[in-house]
Amino acid sequence: MSSSLASTDTSEEVVARQHFSSDSGTVLRVGPLKPSLEATLSEHYDADLLPDGPMRAQFLAAHADKITAVVTSGRTGVDAELMAALPNLGAIIHFGVGYDTTDVGRATELGIGVSNTPDVLNDCVADTAVGLVLDTMRRFTAADRYVRAGRWPVEGNVPLARKVSGARVGIIGLGRIGSAIAKRLSAFDCVIAYHNRREVSGSPYRYVGSAMDLARDVDVLIVAAAGGSGTRHLVGREVLKALGPNGFLVNVARGSVVDEDALIDLLQSGQLAGAGLDVFAREPHVPAALINMDNVVLLPHLASGTVETRAAMEALTLQNLDTYLEIGDLVTPVVEPRRPTARKDA
Ligand code: 8YV
């Protein structure tokens, strides 16, 4: 770039360009990641972070051609526009099991491989679901707030809660995480039914053909289905109404699966007993209406957030990246890589 053009640039742009142009590698980071993963990617793979705003186009003009792998998470993902801007992209590697922010259909058409980190987080997400069932039905954190506010000596005992052991539980999405939730709640003698697009053959749990019929039949409905357009508002107003004034909703999947406005309306009007939510429609923003309700337990999307599980997710992310860079394959593919840029096709 000529000095006359450069002189119009902001100092931030100049610093960024110097950084990008010095030692950028073939791996690109898209969106924030676990800090130790970010450090490994930049130190050992020379992976830059894709800038936002006006800097993005400039970065892509300089570096798009050499990028062969992206590391991202379900929080950010890679859309069709970014795929089009990276002509040699061969793999999109997600930290996390969810990849609903990536256009997987387009990646498949282009032969771009997609991977996630399945299984390693099943235990912690299932533990969180059980924690939310217990907390929401037994009102533990609400009771904790009551004690801390000094209300016990003044107002006496808290109102009675609802029994979890033996409760009727409905699970939307009996995949790996849904099955881990079912296994745990079986030990509470819960009566478990589930709804999936298809019946799971050999499952010991009762299959119900629609989310509505499942909701009508249970005390607590747990959402464990994948996000994305296929499940958007699967738990809508009518399903929530079917759950009824004594019913509880727990969501550890994606905010998009539940109609959040309908959920708020029904909680406010007493047509639903309570909710336990780890995920929201517009994270990290949680509607004030939910924050002001005492029958709702709110978590900041922490279900997989333990030292052990996040380390396992990080290791699996790097295993996918290394395998792709070395032999053009992914260890836990959602879509197999087919682009000729991958080593195996070279
Ligand atoms: C993580 C998740 O919080 O795995 C997922 O899909 O939603 C969580 O485990 C997330 O991936 C981190 O960005």
mmCIF file of C-alpha atoms and ligand atoms in Angstrom:
data_model
loop_
_atom_site.group_PDB
_atom_site.id
_atom_site.type_symbol
_atom_site.label_atom_id
_atom_site.label_comp_id
_atom_site.label_asym_id
_atom_site.label_seq_id
_atom_site.Cartn_x
_atom_site.Cartn_y
_atom_site.Cartn_z
ATOM 1 C CA MET A 1 0.000 0.000 0.000
ATOM 2 C CA SER A 2 1.355 3.454 -0.913
ATOM 3 C CA SER A 3 2.260 5.847 1.851
ATOM 4 C CA SER A 4 -0.267 8.410 0.591
ATOM 5 C CA LEU A 5 -3.112 5.883 0.983
ATOM 6 C CA ALA A 6 -1.763 4.608 4.276
ATOM 7 C CA SER A 7 -1.694 8.111 5.674
ATOM 8 C CA THR A 8 -5.524 8.191 5.571
ATOM 9 C CA ASP A 9 -5.789 5.039 7.694
ATOM 10 C CA THR A 10 -6.495 5.117 11.389
ATOM 11 C CA SER A 11 -3.669 4.016 13.649
ATOM 12 C CA GLU A 12 -5.747 0.928 14.628
ATOM 13 C CA GLU A 13 -5.940 -0.121 10.988
ATOM 14 C CA VAL A 14 -2.218 0.298 10.491
ATOM 15 C CA VAL A 15 -1.406 -1.757 13.576
ATOM 16 C CA ALA A 16 -3.864 -4.461 12.520
ATOM 17 C CA ARG A 17 -2.444 -4.644 8.995
ATOM 18 C CA GLN A 18 1.086 -4.927 10.274
ATOM 19 C CA HIS A 19 0.013 -7.791 12.520
ATOM 20 C CA PHE A 20 -1.930 -9.623 9.810
ATOM 21 C CA SER A 21 0.752 -9.230 7.186
ATOM 22 C CA SER A 22 3.678 -10.395 9.304
ATOM 23 C CA ASP A 23 2.958 -14.021 10.192
ATOM 24 C CA SER A 24 -0.644 -14.962 9.409
ATOM 25 C CA GLY A 25 -1.219 -18.685 8.935
ATOM 26 C CA THR A 26 -3.752 -20.823 7.136
ATOM 27 C CA VAL A 27 -6.071 -21.082 10.138
ATOM 28 C CA LEU A 28 -8.566 -18.340 10.966
ATOM 29 C CA ARG A 29 -10.359 -17.730 14.268
ATOM 30 C CA VAL A 30 -13.958 -16.573 13.900
ATOM 31 C CA GLY A 31 -15.537 -15.137 17.037
ATOM 32 C CA PRO A 32 -14.388 -15.387 20.651
ATOM 33 C CA LEU A 33 -13.159 -18.759 21.923
ATOM 34 C CA LYS A 34 -11.890 -20.179 25.208
ATOM 35 C CA PRO A 35 -8.846 -17.996 26.047
ATOM 36 C CA SER A 36 -6.391 -20.929 26.221
ATOM 37 C CA LEU A 37 -7.630 -22.156 22.826
ATOM 38 C CA GLU A 38 -7.233 -18.664 21.366
ATOM 39 C CA ALA A 39 -3.674 -18.556 22.717
ATOM 40 C CA THR A 40 -2.769 -21.971 21.285
ATOM 41 C CA LEU A 41 -4.242 -21.068 17.914
ATOM 42 C CA SER A 42 -2.379 -17.821 17.645
ATOM 43 C CA GLU A 43 0.922 -19.091 19.072
ATOM 44 C CA HIS A 44 1.159 -22.484 17.344
ATOM 45 C CA TYR A 45 -0.927 -22.002 14.199
ATOM 46 C CA ASP A 46 -0.389 -18.259 13.574
ATOM 47 C CA ALA A 47 -4.163 -18.025 13.502
ATOM 48 C CA ASP A 48 -5.533 -14.479 13.293
ATOM 49 C CA LEU A 49 -8.926 -13.419 14.564
ATOM 50 C CA LEU A 50 -11.263 -12.355 11.753
ATOM 51 C CA PRO A 51 -11.903 -8.676 12.472
ATOM 52 C CA ASP A 52 -15.388 -7.189 12.645
ATOM 53 C CA GLY A 53 -16.522 -3.998 10.943
ATOM 54 C CA PRO A 54 -14.656 -2.224 8.156
ATOM 55 C CA MET A 55 -11.408 -4.062 8.942
ATOM 56 C CA ARG A 56 -12.957 -7.346 7.856
ATOM 57 C CA ALA A 57 -12.968 -6.580 4.133
ATOM 58 C CA GLN A 58 -9.407 -5.360 4.331
ATOM 59 C CA PHE A 59 -8.280 -8.490 6.152
ATOM 60 C CA LEU A 60 -10.058 -10.740 3.670
ATOM 61 C CA ALA A 61 -8.579 -8.906 0.681
ATOM 62 C CA ALA A 62 -5.110 -9.589 2.055
ATOM 63 C CA HIS A 63 -5.499 -13.100 3.475
ATOM 64 C CA ALA A 64 -8.654 -14.894 2.294
ATOM 65 C CA ASP A 65 -6.850 -17.017 -0.322
ATOM 66 C CA LYS A 66 -4.586 -18.830 2.081
ATOM 67 C CA ILE A 67 -7.187 -19.714 4.735
ATOM 68 C CA THR A 68 -7.949 -23.454 4.674
ATOM 69 C CA ALA A 69 -9.490 -23.953 8.133
ATOM 70 C CA VAL A 70 -11.684 -21.867 10.441
ATOM 71 C CA VAL A 71 -12.031 -22.460 14.173
ATOM 72 C CA THR A 72 -15.234 -21.010 15.622
ATOM 73 C CA SER A 73 -18.024 -21.849 18.078
ATOM 74 C CA GLY A 74 -21.803 -22.134 17.990
ATOM 75 C CA ARG A 75 -21.899 -18.594 19.311
ATOM 76 C CA THR A 76 -20.524 -17.176 16.046
ATOM 77 C CA GLY A 77 -20.304 -19.765 13.255
ATOM 78 C CA VAL A 78 -19.631 -19.243 9.556
ATOM 79 C CA ASP A 79 -22.367 -18.005 7.236
ATOM 80 C CA ALA A 80 -22.611 -18.470 3.451
ATOM 81 C CA GLU A 81 -21.152 -15.003 2.839
ATOM 82 C CA LEU A 82 -17.970 -15.762 4.759
ATOM 83 C CA MET A 83 -17.672 -19.156 3.026
ATOM 84 C CA ALA A 84 -17.869 -17.359 -0.333
ATOM 85 C CA ALA A 85 -15.137 -14.975 0.779
ATOM 86 C CA LEU A 86 -12.757 -17.851 1.669
ATOM 87 C CA PRO A 87 -12.222 -19.711 -1.634
ATOM 88 C CA ASN A 88 -9.852 -22.318 -0.207
ATOM 89 C CA LEU A 89 -11.701 -23.009 3.030
ATOM 90 C CA GLY A 90 -11.847 -26.760 3.568
ATOM 91 C CA ALA A 91 -13.016 -27.168 7.166
ATOM 92 C CA ILE A 92 -15.074 -25.309 9.759
ATOM 93 C CA ILE A 93 -14.155 -26.605 13.187
ATOM 94 C CA HIS A 94 -16.522 -25.804 16.064
ATOM 95 C CA PHE A 95 -15.650 -25.624 19.735
ATOM 96 C CA GLY A 96 -18.950 -26.949 21.132
ATOM 97 C CA VAL A 97 -21.576 -29.458 20.115
ATOM 98 C CA GLY A 98 -23.926 -26.875 18.560
ATOM 99 C CA TYR A 99 -23.227 -25.495 15.074
ATOM 100 C CA ASP A 100 -26.565 -23.864 14.251
ATOM 101 C CA THR A 101 -24.923 -20.509 13.416
ATOM 102 C CA THR A 102 -23.007 -22.138 10.550
ATOM 103 C CA ASP A 103 -24.751 -22.627 7.207
ATOM 104 C CA VAL A 104 -24.190 -26.393 7.100
ATOM 105 C CA GLY A 105 -26.267 -26.783 3.925
ATOM 106 C CA ARG A 106 -23.993 -24.387 2.054
ATOM 107 C CA ALA A 107 -20.866 -25.991 3.527
ATOM 108 C CA THR A 108 -22.084 -29.373 2.270
ATOM 109 C CA GLU A 109 -22.692 -27.975 -1.233
ATOM 110 C CA LEU A 110 -19.215 -26.474 -1.301
ATOM 111 C CA GLY A 111 -17.529 -29.609 0.067
ATOM 112 C CA ILE A 112 -16.380 -27.800 3.193
ATOM 113 C CA GLY A 113 -16.057 -30.142 6.169
ATOM 114 C CA VAL A 114 -17.743 -29.246 9.453
ATOM 115 C CA SER A 115 -16.907 -30.663 12.869
ATOM 116 C CA ASN A 116 -18.154 -30.185 16.431
ATOM 117 C CA THR A 117 -17.254 -31.575 19.866
ATOM 118 C CA PRO A 118 -19.926 -34.176 20.646
ATOM 119 C CA ASP A 119 -20.114 -36.518 23.662
ATOM 120 C CA VAL A 120 -17.434 -34.865 25.820
ATOM 121 C CA LEU A 121 -20.014 -32.420 27.196
ATOM 122 C CA ASN A 122 -22.971 -34.801 27.633
ATOM 123 C CA ASP A 123 -22.421 -35.281 31.370
ATOM 124 C CA CYS A 124 -22.153 -31.609 32.263
ATOM 125 C CA VAL A 125 -25.079 -30.486 30.108
ATOM 126 C CA ALA A 126 -27.214 -33.316 31.514
ATOM 127 C CA ASP A 127 -26.125 -32.435 35.068
ATOM 128 C CA THR A 128 -27.204 -28.849 34.397
ATOM 129 C CA ALA A 129 -30.601 -29.974 33.114
ATOM 130 C CA VAL A 130 -31.158 -32.034 36.270
ATOM 131 C CA GLY A 131 -29.988 -29.092 38.385
ATOM 132 C CA LEU A 132 -32.525 -26.849 36.656
ATOM 133 C CA VAL A 133 -35.320 -29.393 37.123
ATOM 134 C CA LEU A 134 -34.534 -29.631 40.834
ATOM 135 C CA ASP A 135 -34.108 -25.889 41.298
ATOM 136 C CA THR A 136 -37.171 -24.898 39.302
ATOM 137 C CA MET A 137 -39.557 -27.430 40.826
ATOM 138 C CA ARG A 138 -38.221 -27.247 44.396
ATOM 139 C CA ARG A 139 -37.565 -23.469 44.200
ATOM 140 C CA PHE A 140 -34.153 -23.730 45.909
ATOM 141 C CA THR A 141 -32.628 -20.483 44.636
ATOM 142 C CA ALA A 142 -35.900 -18.642 45.238
ATOM 143 C CA ALA A 143 -35.811 -19.961 48.822
ATOM 144 C CA ASP A 144 -32.149 -18.940 49.091
ATOM 145 C CA ARG A 145 -33.137 -15.396 48.073
ATOM 146 C CA TYR A 146 -35.906 -15.526 50.712
ATOM 147 C CA VAL A 147 -33.445 -16.460 53.481
ATOM 148 C CA ARG A 148 -30.870 -13.858 52.395
ATOM 149 C CA ALA A 149 -33.515 -11.124 52.308
ATOM 150 C CA GLY A 150 -34.261 -11.831 55.991
ATOM 151 C CA ARG A 151 -37.846 -12.844 55.199
ATOM 152 C CA TRP A 152 -37.891 -16.231 57.029
ATOM 153 C CA PRO A 153 -38.115 -14.900 60.616
ATOM 154 C CA VAL A 154 -40.647 -12.283 59.532
ATOM 155 C CA GLU A 155 -42.879 -14.133 57.069
ATOM 156 C CA GLY A 156 -42.369 -17.765 58.152
ATOM 157 C CA ASN A 157 -41.941 -20.775 55.899
ATOM 158 C CA VAL A 158 -41.816 -20.543 52.125
ATOM 159 C CA PRO A 159 -44.757 -21.931 50.128
ATOM 160 C CA LEU A 160 -44.602 -25.645 49.346
ATOM 161 C CA ALA A 161 -42.835 -26.674 46.164
ATOM 162 C CA ARG A 162 -43.325 -29.609 43.769
ATOM 163 C CA LYS A 163 -41.864 -33.128 44.054
ATOM 164 C CA VAL A 164 -39.222 -34.154 41.525
ATOM 165 C CA SER A 165 -38.816 -37.862 42.351
ATOM 166 C CA GLY A 166 -41.433 -39.788 40.407
ATOM 167 C CA ALA A 167 -42.441 -36.758 38.292
ATOM 168 C CA ARG A 168 -43.507 -37.177 34.669
ATOM 169 C CA VAL A 169 -40.691 -35.863 32.468
ATOM 170 C CA GLY A 170 -40.868 -35.092 28.752
ATOM 171 C CA ILE A 171 -37.646 -34.713 26.782
ATOM 172 C CA ILE A 172 -37.621 -32.919 23.430
ATOM 173 C CA GLY A 173 -34.609 -34.369 21.617
ATOM 174 C CA LEU A 174 -33.505 -37.809 22.827
ATOM 175 C CA GLY A 175 -30.005 -37.548 21.359
ATOM 176 C CA ARG A 176 -26.764 -37.967 23.256
ATOM 177 C CA ILE A 177 -27.535 -35.214 25.772
ATOM 178 C CA GLY A 178 -31.246 -36.038 26.029
ATOM 179 C CA SER A 179 -30.365 -39.674 26.763
ATOM 180 C CA ALA A 180 -27.911 -38.626 29.489
ATOM 181 C CA ILE A 181 -30.681 -36.517 31.069
ATOM 182 C CA ALA A 182 -33.123 -39.435 30.870
ATOM 183 C CA LYS A 183 -30.601 -41.781 32.496
ATOM 184 C CA ARG A 184 -30.118 -39.395 35.417
ATOM 185 C CA LEU A 185 -33.822 -38.739 35.951
ATOM 186 C CA SER A 186 -34.579 -42.486 35.770
ATOM 187 C CA ALA A 187 -32.593 -42.720 39.007
ATOM 188 C CA PHE A 188 -35.147 -40.271 40.472
ATOM 189 C CA ASP A 189 -37.891 -42.750 39.465
ATOM 190 C CA CYS A 190 -39.226 -40.225 36.973
ATOM 191 C CA VAL A 191 -41.578 -41.460 34.278
ATOM 192 C CA ILE A 192 -39.867 -40.510 31.042
ATOM 193 C CA ALA A 193 -41.292 -39.875 27.596
ATOM 194 C CA TYR A 194 -39.710 -38.095 24.628
ATOM 195 C CA HIS A 195 -40.369 -36.470 21.303
ATOM 196 C CA ASN A 196 -37.961 -36.618 18.347
ATOM 197 C CA ARG A 197 -38.458 -36.332 14.623
ATOM 198 C CA ARG A 198 -38.225 -40.116 14.617
ATOM 199 C CA GLU A 199 -38.664 -42.784 17.280
ATOM 200 C CA VAL A 200 -35.339 -44.008 18.702
ATOM 201 C CA SER A 201 -35.311 -47.756 18.127
ATOM 202 C CA GLY A 202 -34.612 -49.776 21.236
ATOM 203 C CA SER A 203 -35.175 -46.827 23.570
ATOM 204 C CA PRO A 204 -36.664 -47.776 26.949
ATOM 205 C CA TYR A 205 -38.609 -44.501 27.015
ATOM 206 C CA ARG A 206 -42.061 -43.822 25.593
ATOM 207 C CA TYR A 207 -42.108 -42.042 22.239
ATOM 208 C CA VAL A 208 -44.694 -39.312 21.664
ATOM 209 C CA GLY A 209 -45.335 -38.157 18.087
ATOM 210 C CA SER A 210 -45.699 -34.422 18.738
ATOM 211 C CA ALA A 211 -44.278 -31.823 21.107
ATOM 212 C CA MET A 212 -47.850 -30.794 21.983
ATOM 213 C CA ASP A 213 -48.947 -34.295 23.020
ATOM 214 C CA LEU A 214 -45.758 -34.696 25.042
ATOM 215 C CA ALA A 215 -46.262 -31.352 26.844
ATOM 216 C CA ARG A 216 -49.871 -32.224 27.693
ATOM 217 C CA ASP A 217 -48.730 -35.388 29.425
ATOM 218 C CA VAL A 218 -45.840 -34.264 31.665
ATOM 219 C CA ASP A 219 -44.952 -32.201 34.755
ATOM 220 C CA VAL A 220 -41.695 -30.913 33.298
ATOM 221 C CA LEU A 221 -40.683 -30.516 29.671
ATOM 222 C CA ILE A 222 -36.928 -30.499 29.018
ATOM 223 C CA VAL A 223 -35.604 -29.101 25.745
ATOM 224 C CA ALA A 224 -32.428 -30.872 24.551
ATOM 225 C CA ALA A 225 -32.878 -30.638 20.759
ATOM 226 C CA ALA A 226 -30.361 -29.053 18.377
ATOM 227 C CA GLY A 227 -30.969 -25.429 17.396
ATOM 228 C CA GLY A 228 -31.356 -24.069 13.878
ATOM 229 C CA SER A 229 -34.188 -23.418 11.452
ATOM 230 C CA GLY A 230 -35.564 -26.971 11.738
ATOM 231 C CA THR A 231 -36.417 -26.587 15.436
ATOM 232 C CA ARG A 232 -37.158 -22.847 15.618
ATOM 233 C CA HIS A 233 -40.089 -22.282 18.018
ATOM 234 C CA LEU A 234 -40.774 -26.018 18.152
ATOM 235 C CA VAL A 235 -41.870 -25.209 21.696
ATOM 236 C CA GLY A 236 -44.317 -22.461 20.786
ATOM 237 C CA ARG A 237 -47.288 -20.897 22.552
ATOM 238 C CA GLU A 238 -49.620 -23.860 22.044
ATOM 239 C CA VAL A 239 -47.076 -26.392 23.326
ATOM 240 C CA LEU A 240 -46.414 -24.223 26.385
ATOM 241 C CA LYS A 241 -50.168 -23.876 26.976
ATOM 242 C CA ALA A 242 -50.447 -27.668 26.788
ATOM 243 C CA LEU A 243 -47.807 -27.917 29.528
ATOM 244 C CA GLY A 244 -50.264 -25.957 31.627
ATOM 245 C CA PRO A 245 -50.376 -23.980 34.899
ATOM 246 C CA ASN A 246 -48.724 -26.811 36.872
ATOM 247 C CA GLY A 247 -46.077 -27.481 34.242
ATOM 248 C CA PHE A 248 -42.401 -26.460 34.192
ATOM 249 C CA LEU A 249 -40.103 -25.826 31.233
ATOM 250 C CA VAL A 250 -36.342 -26.448 31.266
ATOM 251 C CA ASN A 251 -34.165 -25.438 28.299
ATOM 252 C CA VAL A 252 -30.488 -26.436 27.950
ATOM 253 C CA ALA A 253 -30.503 -26.474 24.121
ATOM 254 C CA ARG A 254 -30.872 -23.187 22.255
ATOM 255 C CA GLY A 255 -33.075 -20.176 22.964
ATOM 256 C CA SER A 256 -34.408 -20.391 19.403
ATOM 257 C CA VAL A 257 -36.234 -23.673 20.100
ATOM 258 C CA VAL A 258 -38.650 -21.931 22.486
ATOM 259 C CA ASP A 259 -40.909 -18.971 21.689
ATOM 260 C CA GLU A 260 -39.511 -16.723 24.418
ATOM 261 C CA ASP A 261 -42.237 -14.057 24.129
ATOM 262 C CA ALA A 262 -44.952 -16.689 24.534
ATOM 263 C CA LEU A 263 -43.043 -18.193 27.459
ATOM 264 C CA ILE A 264 -42.956 -14.811 29.206
ATOM 265 C CA ASP A 265 -46.685 -14.181 28.559
ATOM 266 C CA LEU A 266 -47.701 -17.559 29.951
ATOM 267 C CA LEU A 267 -45.453 -17.270 33.016
ATOM 268 C CA GLN A 268 -46.808 -13.778 33.704
ATOM 269 C CA SER A 269 -50.410 -14.890 33.418
ATOM 270 C CA GLY A 270 -49.944 -17.988 35.591
ATOM 271 C CA GLN A 271 -50.536 -20.381 32.683
ATOM 272 C CA LEU A 272 -47.147 -22.015 33.356
ATOM 273 C CA ALA A 273 -45.708 -22.857 36.812
ATOM 274 C CA GLY A 274 -42.042 -21.988 36.185
ATOM 275 C CA ALA A 275 -39.008 -22.257 33.959
ATOM 276 C CA GLY A 276 -35.310 -23.116 34.241
ATOM 277 C CA LEU A 277 -33.301 -21.586 31.408
ATOM 278 C CA ASP A 278 -29.628 -21.874 30.452
ATOM 279 C CA VAL A 279 -30.209 -20.441 26.964
ATOM 280 C CA PHE A 280 -32.051 -17.443 25.568
ATOM 281 C CA ALA A 281 -33.243 -16.014 22.274
ATOM 282 C CA ARG A 282 -30.803 -13.074 22.218
ATOM 283 C CA GLU A 283 -27.828 -14.020 24.388
ATOM 284 C CA PRO A 284 -26.308 -12.488 26.414
ATOM 285 C CA HIS A 285 -29.461 -10.371 26.791
ATOM 286 C CA VAL A 286 -32.093 -11.771 29.122
ATOM 287 C CA PRO A 287 -35.503 -10.070 29.062
ATOM 288 C CA ALA A 288 -36.184 -7.942 32.163
ATOM 289 C CA ALA A 289 -39.574 -9.672 32.459
ATOM 290 C CA LEU A 290 -37.781 -12.975 33.189
ATOM 291 C CA ILE A 291 -35.283 -11.356 35.554
ATOM 292 C CA ASN A 292 -38.180 -10.004 37.615
ATOM 293 C CA MET A 293 -39.880 -13.405 38.069
ATOM 294 C CA ASP A 294 -39.243 -15.468 41.180
ATOM 295 C CA ASN A 295 -40.447 -18.756 39.644
ATOM 296 C CA VAL A 296 -37.751 -18.717 36.993
ATOM 297 C CA VAL A 297 -34.131 -19.910 37.299
ATOM 298 C CA LEU A 298 -31.754 -18.126 34.934
ATOM 299 C CA LEU A 299 -28.264 -19.331 34.020
ATOM 300 C CA PRO A 300 -25.786 -17.618 31.643
ATOM 301 C CA HIS A 301 -25.389 -20.486 29.123
ATOM 302 C CA LEU A 302 -23.024 -22.392 31.423
ATOM 303 C CA ALA A 303 -24.164 -25.995 30.922
ATOM 304 C CA SER A 304 -20.813 -27.282 29.621
ATOM 305 C CA GLY A 305 -18.835 -24.823 31.731
ATOM 306 C CA THR A 306 -16.621 -26.957 33.948
ATOM 307 C CA VAL A 307 -12.822 -27.076 33.899
ATOM 308 C CA GLU A 308 -12.871 -30.752 32.911
ATOM 309 C CA THR A 309 -15.444 -30.542 30.139
ATOM 310 C CA ARG A 310 -14.163 -27.349 28.548
ATOM 311 C CA ALA A 311 -10.635 -28.878 28.524
ATOM 312 C CA ALA A 312 -12.009 -31.961 26.768
ATOM 313 C CA MET A 313 -13.851 -29.742 24.256
ATOM 314 C CA GLU A 314 -10.650 -27.807 23.614
ATOM 315 C CA ALA A 315 -8.626 -30.998 23.095
ATOM 316 C CA LEU A 316 -11.203 -32.373 20.650
ATOM 317 C CA THR A 317 -11.291 -29.076 18.754
ATOM 318 C CA LEU A 318 -7.517 -29.208 18.299
ATOM 319 C CA GLN A 319 -7.649 -32.897 17.359
ATOM 320 C CA ASN A 320 -10.083 -32.016 14.575
ATOM 321 C CA LEU A 321 -7.868 -29.154 13.428
ATOM 322 C CA ASP A 322 -4.657 -31.200 13.471
ATOM 323 C CA THR A 323 -6.263 -34.115 11.666
ATOM 324 C CA TYR A 324 -7.619 -31.781 9.015
ATOM 325 C CA LEU A 325 -4.299 -30.016 8.528
ATOM 326 C CA GLU A 326 -2.361 -33.293 8.453
ATOM 327 C CA ILE A 327 -4.563 -35.632 6.402
ATOM 328 C CA GLY A 328 -7.614 -33.650 5.327
ATOM 329 C CA ASP A 329 -10.040 -35.502 7.618
ATOM 330 C CA LEU A 330 -12.001 -34.606 10.730
ATOM 331 C CA VAL A 331 -12.296 -36.855 13.813
ATOM 332 C CA THR A 332 -15.846 -35.844 14.710
ATOM 333 C CA PRO A 333 -17.326 -34.654 11.426
ATOM 334 C CA VAL A 334 -20.838 -33.327 10.965
ATOM 335 C CA VAL A 335 -19.993 -32.954 7.264
ATOM 336 C CA GLU A 336 -16.995 -34.744 5.714
ATOM 337 C CA PRO A 337 -14.512 -32.431 3.948
ATOM 338 C CA ARG A 338 -14.459 -32.896 0.157
ATOM 339 C CA ARG A 339 -12.672 -29.829 -1.141
ATOM 340 C CA PRO A 340 -9.478 -30.438 -3.116
ATOM 341 C CA THR A 341 -7.567 -28.084 -0.810
ATOM 342 C CA ALA A 342 -7.553 -30.810 1.828
ATOM 343 C CA ARG A 343 -4.227 -32.684 1.925
ATOM 344 C CA LYS A 344 -5.688 -36.063 1.031
ATOM 345 C CA ASP A 345 -6.825 -34.679 -2.333
ATOM 346 C CA ALA A 346 -3.596 -32.853 -3.094
HETATM 347 C C1 8YV B 1 -20.777 -23.835 24.871
HETATM 348 C C2 8YV B 1 -22.750 -24.989 23.739
HETATM 349 O O1 8YV B 1 -21.119 -22.890 25.823
HETATM 350 O O2 8YV B 1 -21.582 -26.856 22.949
HETATM 351 C C3 8YV B 1 -22.460 -26.045 22.745
HETATM 352 O O3 8YV B 1 -23.162 -26.069 21.727
HETATM 353 O O4 8YV B 1 -23.688 -24.293 23.618
HETATM 354 C C4 8YV B 1 -21.857 -24.846 24.922
HETATM 355 O O5 8YV B 1 -21.293 -26.039 25.278
HETATM 356 C C5 8YV B 1 -20.447 -23.156 23.619
HETATM 357 O O6 8YV B 1 -20.183 -24.002 22.566
HETATM 358 C C6 8YV B 1 -19.231 -22.271 23.819
HETATM 359 O O7 8YV B 1 -19.182 -21.342 22.852
#
